[in-house]
Amino acid sequence: MALMRFFITHFFKLFFVLVILPVSTSYGLTPERSLTKAENAIFSLNLVLTENAGHSIFPPTYRMKKLEEITRQNGEWMSSSLIEYNPLGHITRLDRREKNRRGESVTKIYQDESGQWIKSIKWLIKGKESDVGKMIVRYQHDQNGRIIRSELMNSEWMREYIYNDDEQLTEIVEKQQVNNGIGVQYTVKKYYYNARGFVARRDFWTGRNHFVSTLYFDYNEKNTLERITAEAIAHSAQKKRGEKVYSYYDQKHNWLQAEWGTEENKFTQNREIDYY
């Protein structure tokens, strides 16, 4: 149950802010341009590692080198992240620091000496990273480089990642391994794409379907993201709806600012991007 509690806590914190904080996306392609299989594969790999579509792809003709992002609630810092990419578009490093109910945490994603991807989450105690409550996620990939499985170490919970023929990530399935068999198994996320290969919708379940949310992605005629609309239902009764709006795009058509929430509880997200 440790993996379930970890992901439920992590996602509920972000989703109940306004449902839509963790997932956003940005493209800046011309209307005639669609994503290739190779670009879909890069998107899918980065999406698995970050669980955030906005950090997973960018206009393929413009390669990000570094992405820095900060999120504030009513002007007060909530989280900040640094992501680095190689010239091909693959993420090579992620460092994120954020507030949560237990205080502050530091998340790092990197490759070990054998090339295996690792996600490490540590808590800050008196301003220093502590191994108390430390969580490690290890990812496994196939011969094509796709991540097909992740395991929360010292836990019986794991996830499998499913792709379509166009190398797009379509489903994440969570499983409990019990006595060399499978116990609980259920879908965590499903992704749907439009004709050009951009994420059009994402469904999310947690707590064995006690919490369900759907995100809809709206683009303009240049395939630049303008808005995400979110709908969430808790225990099949309590429905929430919200919007995340993007503005201030750079010369490569990547967004630099996002806003959501109410006047009394307003969230902003700002970016700085370096390119190759």
PDB file of C-alpha atoms in Angstrom:
ATOM      1  CA  MET A   1       0.000   0.000   0.000  1.00  0.00           C
ATOM      2  CA  ALA A   2       3.027   2.299   0.331  1.00  0.00           C
ATOM      3  CA  LEU A   3       3.099   3.081  -3.387  1.00  0.00           C
ATOM      4  CA  MET A   4      -0.639   3.751  -3.455  1.00  0.00           C
ATOM      5  CA  ARG A   5      -0.439   6.090  -0.456  1.00  0.00           C
ATOM      6  CA  PHE A   6       2.529   7.902  -1.975  1.00  0.00           C
ATOM      7  CA  PHE A   7       0.876   8.552  -5.315  1.00  0.00           C
ATOM      8  CA  ILE A   8      -2.519   9.352  -3.807  1.00  0.00           C
ATOM      9  CA  THR A   9      -0.962  11.864  -1.409  1.00  0.00           C
ATOM     10  CA  HIS A  10       1.173  13.398  -4.135  1.00  0.00           C
ATOM     11  CA  PHE A  11      -1.609  13.722  -6.671  1.00  0.00           C
ATOM     12  CA  PHE A  12      -4.350  14.747  -4.247  1.00  0.00           C
ATOM     13  CA  LYS A  13      -2.203  17.609  -2.991  1.00  0.00           C
ATOM     14  CA  LEU A  14      -1.856  18.964  -6.496  1.00  0.00           C
ATOM     15  CA  PHE A  15      -5.300  18.085  -7.791  1.00  0.00           C
ATOM     16  CA  PHE A  16      -7.238  19.585  -4.915  1.00  0.00           C
ATOM     17  CA  VAL A  17      -5.317  22.865  -5.377  1.00  0.00           C
ATOM     18  CA  LEU A  18      -7.318  23.256  -8.556  1.00  0.00           C
ATOM     19  CA  VAL A  19      -7.160  19.859 -10.164  1.00  0.00           C
ATOM     20  CA  ILE A  20      -4.885  20.918 -12.966  1.00  0.00           C
ATOM     21  CA  LEU A  21      -1.514  21.967 -11.591  1.00  0.00           C
ATOM     22  CA  PRO A  22       0.555  18.896 -12.478  1.00  0.00           C
ATOM     23  CA  VAL A  23      -0.295  18.550 -16.131  1.00  0.00           C
ATOM     24  CA  SER A  24       0.170  21.164 -18.777  1.00  0.00           C
ATOM     25  CA  THR A  25       1.633  21.184 -22.249  1.00  0.00           C
ATOM     26  CA  SER A  26       3.052  23.550 -24.808  1.00  0.00           C
ATOM     27  CA  TYR A  27       3.669  23.293 -28.503  1.00  0.00           C
ATOM     28  CA  GLY A  28       4.485  25.897 -31.079  1.00  0.00           C
ATOM     29  CA  LEU A  29       4.308  24.075 -34.379  1.00  0.00           C
ATOM     30  CA  THR A  30       2.898  25.418 -37.605  1.00  0.00           C
ATOM     31  CA  PRO A  31      -0.563  24.083 -38.563  1.00  0.00           C
ATOM     32  CA  GLU A  32       0.925  21.816 -41.257  1.00  0.00           C
ATOM     33  CA  ARG A  33       3.333  20.145 -38.860  1.00  0.00           C
ATOM     34  CA  SER A  34       2.479  16.857 -37.129  1.00  0.00           C
ATOM     35  CA  LEU A  35       4.645  14.852 -34.758  1.00  0.00           C
ATOM     36  CA  THR A  36       6.654  11.930 -36.085  1.00  0.00           C
ATOM     37  CA  LYS A  37       7.011   8.554 -34.376  1.00  0.00           C
ATOM     38  CA  ALA A  38      10.462   9.544 -33.150  1.00  0.00           C
ATOM     39  CA  GLU A  39       9.083  12.749 -31.628  1.00  0.00           C
ATOM     40  CA  ASN A  40       6.210  10.815 -30.052  1.00  0.00           C
ATOM     41  CA  ALA A  41       8.760   8.457 -28.484  1.00  0.00           C
ATOM     42  CA  ILE A  42      10.685  11.366 -26.961  1.00  0.00           C
ATOM     43  CA  PHE A  43       7.447  12.849 -25.674  1.00  0.00           C
ATOM     44  CA  SER A  44       6.386   9.537 -24.113  1.00  0.00           C
ATOM     45  CA  LEU A  45       9.704   8.937 -22.368  1.00  0.00           C
ATOM     46  CA  ASN A  46       9.781  12.434 -20.901  1.00  0.00           C
ATOM     47  CA  LEU A  47       6.116  12.151 -19.923  1.00  0.00           C
ATOM     48  CA  VAL A  48       6.790   8.963 -17.943  1.00  0.00           C
ATOM     49  CA  LEU A  49       9.694  10.552 -16.086  1.00  0.00           C
ATOM     50  CA  THR A  50       8.072  13.889 -15.245  1.00  0.00           C
ATOM     51  CA  GLU A  51       4.369  12.927 -15.231  1.00  0.00           C
ATOM     52  CA  ASN A  52       3.922  16.384 -16.747  1.00  0.00           C
ATOM     53  CA  ALA A  53       3.104  16.893 -20.414  1.00  0.00           C
ATOM     54  CA  GLY A  54       4.300  20.492 -20.320  1.00  0.00           C
ATOM     55  CA  HIS A  55       7.829  19.297 -19.606  1.00  0.00           C
ATOM     56  CA  SER A  56       7.723  16.505 -22.139  1.00  0.00           C
ATOM     57  CA  ILE A  57       7.723  18.180 -25.524  1.00  0.00           C
ATOM     58  CA  PHE A  58       8.296  21.467 -27.257  1.00  0.00           C
ATOM     59  CA  PRO A  59       8.452  22.513 -30.920  1.00  0.00           C
ATOM     60  CA  PRO A  60      10.682  19.829 -32.464  1.00  0.00           C
ATOM     61  CA  THR A  61      12.566  22.373 -34.581  1.00  0.00           C
ATOM     62  CA  TYR A  62      13.640  24.223 -31.415  1.00  0.00           C
ATOM     63  CA  ARG A  63      15.560  22.261 -28.809  1.00  0.00           C
ATOM     64  CA  MET A  64      15.363  23.276 -25.187  1.00  0.00           C
ATOM     65  CA  LYS A  65      18.563  23.185 -23.191  1.00  0.00           C
ATOM     66  CA  LYS A  66      17.207  24.196 -19.793  1.00  0.00           C
ATOM     67  CA  LEU A  67      13.776  24.903 -18.356  1.00  0.00           C
ATOM     68  CA  GLU A  68      13.296  26.662 -15.021  1.00  0.00           C
ATOM     69  CA  GLU A  69       9.841  27.005 -13.521  1.00  0.00           C
ATOM     70  CA  ILE A  70       8.380  28.481 -10.354  1.00  0.00           C
ATOM     71  CA  THR A  71       4.815  28.230  -9.010  1.00  0.00           C
ATOM     72  CA  ARG A  72       3.282  30.650  -6.529  1.00  0.00           C
ATOM     73  CA  GLN A  73       0.041  30.728  -4.571  1.00  0.00           C
ATOM     74  CA  ASN A  74      -1.187  34.260  -3.861  1.00  0.00           C
ATOM     75  CA  GLY A  75       2.375  35.432  -4.454  1.00  0.00           C
ATOM     76  CA  GLU A  76       3.920  32.908  -2.055  1.00  0.00           C
ATOM     77  CA  TRP A  77       6.389  30.310  -3.350  1.00  0.00           C
ATOM     78  CA  MET A  78       5.023  26.785  -3.682  1.00  0.00           C
ATOM     79  CA  SER A  79       7.471  24.936  -5.911  1.00  0.00           C
ATOM     80  CA  SER A  80      10.370  25.370  -8.282  1.00  0.00           C
ATOM     81  CA  SER A  81      12.016  23.041 -10.774  1.00  0.00           C
ATOM     82  CA  LEU A  82      15.003  22.796 -13.077  1.00  0.00           C
ATOM     83  CA  ILE A  83      14.967  20.446 -16.070  1.00  0.00           C
ATOM     84  CA  GLU A  84      17.848  19.884 -18.486  1.00  0.00           C
ATOM     85  CA  TYR A  85      17.616  18.317 -21.961  1.00  0.00           C
ATOM     86  CA  ASN A  86      20.108  16.928 -24.457  1.00  0.00           C
ATOM     87  CA  PRO A  87      20.121  18.168 -28.085  1.00  0.00           C
ATOM     88  CA  LEU A  88      17.805  15.324 -29.135  1.00  0.00           C
ATOM     89  CA  GLY A  89      15.117  16.483 -26.706  1.00  0.00           C
ATOM     90  CA  HIS A  90      15.466  13.827 -24.019  1.00  0.00           C
ATOM     91  CA  ILE A  91      15.408  14.881 -20.383  1.00  0.00           C
ATOM     92  CA  THR A  92      18.764  14.288 -18.714  1.00  0.00           C
ATOM     93  CA  ARG A  93      18.067  15.724 -15.265  1.00  0.00           C
ATOM     94  CA  LEU A  94      15.224  17.034 -13.139  1.00  0.00           C
ATOM     95  CA  ASP A  95      15.450  18.764  -9.759  1.00  0.00           C
ATOM     96  CA  ARG A  96      12.258  19.894  -8.044  1.00  0.00           C
ATOM     97  CA  ARG A  97      11.590  21.400  -4.630  1.00  0.00           C
ATOM     98  CA  GLU A  98       8.048  21.841  -3.358  1.00  0.00           C
ATOM     99  CA  LYS A  99       5.885  22.415  -0.332  1.00  0.00           C
ATOM    100  CA  ASN A 100       3.504  19.718   0.799  1.00  0.00           C
ATOM    101  CA  ARG A 101       1.589  18.635   3.852  1.00  0.00           C
ATOM    102  CA  ARG A 102       4.683  17.105   5.412  1.00  0.00           C
ATOM    103  CA  GLY A 103       6.812  20.193   4.865  1.00  0.00           C
ATOM    104  CA  GLU A 104       9.140  20.481   1.887  1.00  0.00           C
ATOM    105  CA  SER A 105      10.499  17.785  -0.391  1.00  0.00           C
ATOM    106  CA  VAL A 106      13.227  17.491  -3.025  1.00  0.00           C
ATOM    107  CA  THR A 107      12.704  15.287  -6.086  1.00  0.00           C
ATOM    108  CA  LYS A 108      15.563  14.306  -8.364  1.00  0.00           C
ATOM    109  CA  ILE A 109      15.438  12.283 -11.581  1.00  0.00           C
ATOM    110  CA  TYR A 110      18.699  11.027 -13.065  1.00  0.00           C
ATOM    111  CA  GLN A 111      20.452   8.028 -14.619  1.00  0.00           C
ATOM    112  CA  ASP A 112      22.766   5.834 -12.552  1.00  0.00           C
ATOM    113  CA  GLU A 113      26.073   4.339 -13.699  1.00  0.00           C
ATOM    114  CA  SER A 114      24.298   1.572 -15.628  1.00  0.00           C
ATOM    115  CA  GLY A 115      22.020   4.021 -17.426  1.00  0.00           C
ATOM    116  CA  GLN A 116      18.935   3.089 -15.433  1.00  0.00           C
ATOM    117  CA  TRP A 117      16.559   5.910 -14.574  1.00  0.00           C
ATOM    118  CA  ILE A 118      16.070   6.696 -10.879  1.00  0.00           C
ATOM    119  CA  LYS A 119      13.603   8.985  -9.114  1.00  0.00           C
ATOM    120  CA  SER A 120      14.617   9.992  -5.591  1.00  0.00           C
ATOM    121  CA  ILE A 121      12.328  11.868  -3.198  1.00  0.00           C
ATOM    122  CA  LYS A 122      13.734  13.194   0.071  1.00  0.00           C
ATOM    123  CA  TRP A 123      12.284  15.421   2.770  1.00  0.00           C
ATOM    124  CA  LEU A 124      13.923  18.617   3.952  1.00  0.00           C
ATOM    125  CA  ILE A 125      14.521  18.678   7.693  1.00  0.00           C
ATOM    126  CA  LYS A 126      15.943  21.925   9.036  1.00  0.00           C
ATOM    127  CA  GLY A 127      16.869  22.871   5.494  1.00  0.00           C
ATOM    128  CA  LYS A 128      18.833  19.687   4.766  1.00  0.00           C
ATOM    129  CA  GLU A 129      17.902  16.610   2.761  1.00  0.00           C
ATOM    130  CA  SER A 130      17.110  13.646   5.007  1.00  0.00           C
ATOM    131  CA  ASP A 131      16.986   9.927   4.264  1.00  0.00           C
ATOM    132  CA  VAL A 132      14.122   9.619   6.753  1.00  0.00           C
ATOM    133  CA  GLY A 133      11.107   8.661   4.659  1.00  0.00           C
ATOM    134  CA  LYS A 134      13.207   8.596   1.495  1.00  0.00           C
ATOM    135  CA  MET A 135      11.506   7.064  -1.563  1.00  0.00           C
ATOM    136  CA  ILE A 136      13.215   5.572  -4.600  1.00  0.00           C
ATOM    137  CA  VAL A 137      11.526   4.678  -7.887  1.00  0.00           C
ATOM    138  CA  ARG A 138      13.421   2.595 -10.448  1.00  0.00           C
ATOM    139  CA  TYR A 139      12.404   2.403 -14.095  1.00  0.00           C
ATOM    140  CA  GLN A 140      12.926  -0.451 -16.548  1.00  0.00           C
ATOM    141  CA  HIS A 141      13.013  -0.011 -20.321  1.00  0.00           C
ATOM    142  CA  ASP A 142      12.773  -2.298 -23.324  1.00  0.00           C
ATOM    143  CA  GLN A 143      15.194  -2.775 -26.223  1.00  0.00           C
ATOM    144  CA  ASN A 144      13.688   0.273 -27.938  1.00  0.00           C
ATOM    145  CA  GLY A 145      14.412   2.537 -24.961  1.00  0.00           C
ATOM    146  CA  ARG A 146      10.789   2.898 -23.857  1.00  0.00           C
ATOM    147  CA  ILE A 147      10.096   2.791 -20.150  1.00  0.00           C
ATOM    148  CA  ILE A 148       7.751  -0.142 -19.630  1.00  0.00           C
ATOM    149  CA  ARG A 149       7.792  -0.573 -15.848  1.00  0.00           C
ATOM    150  CA  SER A 150       8.539   1.286 -12.620  1.00  0.00           C
ATOM    151  CA  GLU A 151       8.895   0.008  -9.076  1.00  0.00           C
ATOM    152  CA  LEU A 152       8.772   1.800  -5.765  1.00  0.00           C
ATOM    153  CA  MET A 153      11.640   0.151  -3.909  1.00  0.00           C
ATOM    154  CA  ASN A 154      10.854  -1.809  -0.750  1.00  0.00           C
ATOM    155  CA  SER A 155       7.218  -1.946  -1.788  1.00  0.00           C
ATOM    156  CA  GLU A 156       4.969  -4.497  -3.478  1.00  0.00           C
ATOM    157  CA  TRP A 157       3.541  -1.878  -5.858  1.00  0.00           C
ATOM    158  CA  MET A 158       4.667  -1.275  -9.444  1.00  0.00           C
ATOM    159  CA  ARG A 159       3.410   0.348 -12.638  1.00  0.00           C
ATOM    160  CA  GLU A 160       3.366  -0.736 -16.266  1.00  0.00           C
ATOM    161  CA  TYR A 161       3.323   1.644 -19.244  1.00  0.00           C
ATOM    162  CA  ILE A 162       1.418   0.849 -22.439  1.00  0.00           C
ATOM    163  CA  TYR A 163       2.071   2.370 -25.883  1.00  0.00           C
ATOM    164  CA  ASN A 164       0.313   2.361 -29.250  1.00  0.00           C
ATOM    165  CA  ASP A 165       1.848   1.740 -32.673  1.00  0.00           C
ATOM    166  CA  ASP A 166       2.782   5.422 -32.991  1.00  0.00           C
ATOM    167  CA  GLU A 167       5.000   5.261 -29.858  1.00  0.00           C
ATOM    168  CA  GLN A 168       2.491   7.304 -27.848  1.00  0.00           C
ATOM    169  CA  LEU A 169       1.982   6.539 -24.169  1.00  0.00           C
ATOM    170  CA  THR A 170      -1.690   5.563 -23.843  1.00  0.00           C
ATOM    171  CA  GLU A 171      -2.146   3.940 -20.447  1.00  0.00           C
ATOM    172  CA  ILE A 172      -0.504   3.503 -17.048  1.00  0.00           C
ATOM    173  CA  VAL A 173      -1.552   0.469 -15.025  1.00  0.00           C
ATOM    174  CA  GLU A 174      -0.771   0.061 -11.326  1.00  0.00           C
ATOM    175  CA  LYS A 175      -0.304  -3.442  -9.917  1.00  0.00           C
ATOM    176  CA  GLN A 176       0.271  -5.026  -6.545  1.00  0.00           C
ATOM    177  CA  GLN A 177       2.648  -7.978  -6.508  1.00  0.00           C
ATOM    178  CA  VAL A 178       1.598 -10.538  -3.893  1.00  0.00           C
ATOM    179  CA  ASN A 179       3.282 -13.921  -3.366  1.00  0.00           C
ATOM    180  CA  ASN A 180       4.810 -13.895  -6.847  1.00  0.00           C
ATOM    181  CA  GLY A 181       1.411 -13.063  -8.323  1.00  0.00           C
ATOM    182  CA  ILE A 182      -0.729 -10.001  -9.019  1.00  0.00           C
ATOM    183  CA  GLY A 183      -3.160  -8.678  -6.438  1.00  0.00           C
ATOM    184  CA  VAL A 184      -4.894  -5.366  -7.046  1.00  0.00           C
ATOM    185  CA  GLN A 185      -4.610  -4.060 -10.601  1.00  0.00           C
ATOM    186  CA  TYR A 186      -6.217  -0.932 -12.024  1.00  0.00           C
ATOM    187  CA  THR A 187      -5.700   1.852 -14.555  1.00  0.00           C
ATOM    188  CA  VAL A 188      -4.156   5.034 -13.182  1.00  0.00           C
ATOM    189  CA  LYS A 189      -4.063   7.216 -16.301  1.00  0.00           C
ATOM    190  CA  LYS A 190      -5.127   7.191 -19.932  1.00  0.00           C
ATOM    191  CA  TYR A 191      -3.922   9.581 -22.624  1.00  0.00           C
ATOM    192  CA  TYR A 192      -5.687  10.490 -25.872  1.00  0.00           C
ATOM    193  CA  TYR A 193      -4.135  12.363 -28.813  1.00  0.00           C
ATOM    194  CA  ASN A 194      -5.425  14.503 -31.647  1.00  0.00           C
ATOM    195  CA  ALA A 195      -4.640  13.947 -35.338  1.00  0.00           C
ATOM    196  CA  ARG A 196      -1.320  15.811 -35.105  1.00  0.00           C
ATOM    197  CA  GLY A 197      -0.114  13.804 -32.124  1.00  0.00           C
ATOM    198  CA  PHE A 198      -0.760  16.378 -29.400  1.00  0.00           C
ATOM    199  CA  VAL A 199      -2.347  15.389 -26.112  1.00  0.00           C
ATOM    200  CA  ALA A 200      -6.063  16.146 -26.375  1.00  0.00           C
ATOM    201  CA  ARG A 201      -7.335  14.537 -23.175  1.00  0.00           C
ATOM    202  CA  ARG A 202      -6.016  12.839 -20.065  1.00  0.00           C
ATOM    203  CA  ASP A 203      -8.055  10.770 -17.618  1.00  0.00           C
ATOM    204  CA  PHE A 204      -6.803  10.077 -14.108  1.00  0.00           C
ATOM    205  CA  TRP A 205      -8.029   7.675 -11.427  1.00  0.00           C
ATOM    206  CA  THR A 206      -6.837   7.123  -7.883  1.00  0.00           C
ATOM    207  CA  GLY A 207      -8.037   5.530  -4.663  1.00  0.00           C
ATOM    208  CA  ARG A 208      -9.554   2.699  -6.699  1.00  0.00           C
ATOM    209  CA  ASN A 209     -11.644   5.146  -8.730  1.00  0.00           C
ATOM    210  CA  HIS A 210     -12.839   7.190  -5.742  1.00  0.00           C
ATOM    211  CA  PHE A 211     -11.301  10.223  -7.435  1.00  0.00           C
ATOM    212  CA  VAL A 212     -11.580  10.733 -11.172  1.00  0.00           C
ATOM    213  CA  SER A 213     -10.389  13.716 -13.196  1.00  0.00           C
ATOM    214  CA  THR A 214     -10.340  14.559 -16.892  1.00  0.00           C
ATOM    215  CA  LEU A 215      -8.244  17.229 -18.592  1.00  0.00           C
ATOM    216  CA  TYR A 216      -9.112  18.723 -21.984  1.00  0.00           C
ATOM    217  CA  PHE A 217      -6.416  20.561 -23.961  1.00  0.00           C
ATOM    218  CA  ASP A 218      -7.381  23.506 -26.203  1.00  0.00           C
ATOM    219  CA  TYR A 219      -5.048  24.814 -28.936  1.00  0.00           C
ATOM    220  CA  ASN A 220      -5.257  27.740 -31.315  1.00  0.00           C
ATOM    221  CA  GLU A 221      -4.847  27.594 -35.096  1.00  0.00           C
ATOM    222  CA  LYS A 222      -1.042  27.451 -34.695  1.00  0.00           C
ATOM    223  CA  ASN A 223      -1.289  24.433 -32.376  1.00  0.00           C
ATOM    224  CA  THR A 224      -0.188  26.549 -29.430  1.00  0.00           C
ATOM    225  CA  LEU A 225      -1.800  25.608 -26.149  1.00  0.00           C
ATOM    226  CA  GLU A 226      -4.152  28.285 -24.812  1.00  0.00           C
ATOM    227  CA  ARG A 227      -6.179  26.567 -22.098  1.00  0.00           C
ATOM    228  CA  ILE A 228      -6.661  23.378 -20.115  1.00  0.00           C
ATOM    229  CA  THR A 229     -10.125  22.632 -18.786  1.00  0.00           C
ATOM    230  CA  ALA A 230     -10.350  20.180 -15.893  1.00  0.00           C
ATOM    231  CA  GLU A 231     -13.240  18.249 -14.464  1.00  0.00           C
ATOM    232  CA  ALA A 232     -12.905  16.182 -11.304  1.00  0.00           C
ATOM    233  CA  ILE A 233     -15.325  13.921  -9.471  1.00  0.00           C
ATOM    234  CA  ALA A 234     -14.681  12.612  -5.953  1.00  0.00           C
ATOM    235  CA  HIS A 235     -16.674   9.600  -4.739  1.00  0.00           C
ATOM    236  CA  SER A 236     -18.920   9.905  -7.834  1.00  0.00           C
ATOM    237  CA  ALA A 237     -20.656  12.956  -6.379  1.00  0.00           C
ATOM    238  CA  GLN A 238     -18.527  16.033  -5.721  1.00  0.00           C
ATOM    239  CA  LYS A 239     -17.711  17.601  -9.082  1.00  0.00           C
ATOM    240  CA  LYS A 240     -15.136  20.341  -9.544  1.00  0.00           C
ATOM    241  CA  ARG A 241     -14.277  22.288 -12.658  1.00  0.00           C
ATOM    242  CA  GLY A 242     -11.443  24.690 -13.372  1.00  0.00           C
ATOM    243  CA  GLU A 243      -9.354  26.274 -16.106  1.00  0.00           C
ATOM    244  CA  LYS A 244      -5.664  26.928 -16.516  1.00  0.00           C
ATOM    245  CA  VAL A 245      -4.900  29.735 -18.989  1.00  0.00           C
ATOM    246  CA  TYR A 246      -1.557  30.330 -20.732  1.00  0.00           C
ATOM    247  CA  SER A 247      -0.003  33.606 -21.883  1.00  0.00           C
ATOM    248  CA  TYR A 248       3.290  35.405 -22.620  1.00  0.00           C
ATOM    249  CA  TYR A 249       4.806  33.049 -25.197  1.00  0.00           C
ATOM    250  CA  ASP A 250       8.436  33.294 -26.247  1.00  0.00           C
ATOM    251  CA  GLN A 251       9.751  33.524 -29.812  1.00  0.00           C
ATOM    252  CA  LYS A 252       9.611  29.715 -30.089  1.00  0.00           C
ATOM    253  CA  HIS A 253       5.932  29.677 -29.076  1.00  0.00           C
ATOM    254  CA  ASN A 254       6.547  28.062 -25.693  1.00  0.00           C
ATOM    255  CA  TRP A 255       4.436  29.530 -22.922  1.00  0.00           C
ATOM    256  CA  LEU A 256       6.091  31.564 -20.168  1.00  0.00           C
ATOM    257  CA  GLN A 257       3.169  32.174 -17.801  1.00  0.00           C
ATOM    258  CA  ALA A 258       0.078  30.299 -16.644  1.00  0.00           C
ATOM    259  CA  GLU A 259      -2.687  31.335 -14.248  1.00  0.00           C
ATOM    260  CA  TRP A 260      -5.561  29.561 -12.533  1.00  0.00           C
ATOM    261  CA  GLY A 261      -7.725  29.774  -9.431  1.00  0.00           C
ATOM    262  CA  THR A 262      -9.810  32.623  -8.006  1.00  0.00           C
ATOM    263  CA  GLU A 263      -8.994  36.156  -6.910  1.00  0.00           C
ATOM    264  CA  GLU A 264      -8.916  34.909  -3.322  1.00  0.00           C
ATOM    265  CA  ASN A 265      -6.799  31.854  -4.146  1.00  0.00           C
ATOM    266  CA  LYS A 266      -4.749  32.556  -7.263  1.00  0.00           C
ATOM    267  CA  PHE A 267      -1.942  30.463  -8.694  1.00  0.00           C
ATOM    268  CA  THR A 268       0.710  31.567 -11.164  1.00  0.00           C
ATOM    269  CA  GLN A 269       3.430  29.632 -12.954  1.00  0.00           C
ATOM    270  CA  ASN A 270       6.384  31.339 -14.644  1.00  0.00           C
ATOM    271  CA  ARG A 271       9.114  29.925 -16.862  1.00  0.00           C
ATOM    272  CA  GLU A 272      12.543  30.745 -18.172  1.00  0.00           C
ATOM    273  CA  ILE A 273      13.807  28.706 -21.153  1.00  0.00           C
ATOM    274  CA  ASP A 274      17.262  28.361 -22.701  1.00  0.00           C
ATOM    275  CA  TYR A 275      17.651  26.788 -26.163  1.00  0.00           C
ATOM    276  CA  TYR A 276      20.474  25.087 -28.013  1.00  0.00           C
TER     277      TYR A 276
END
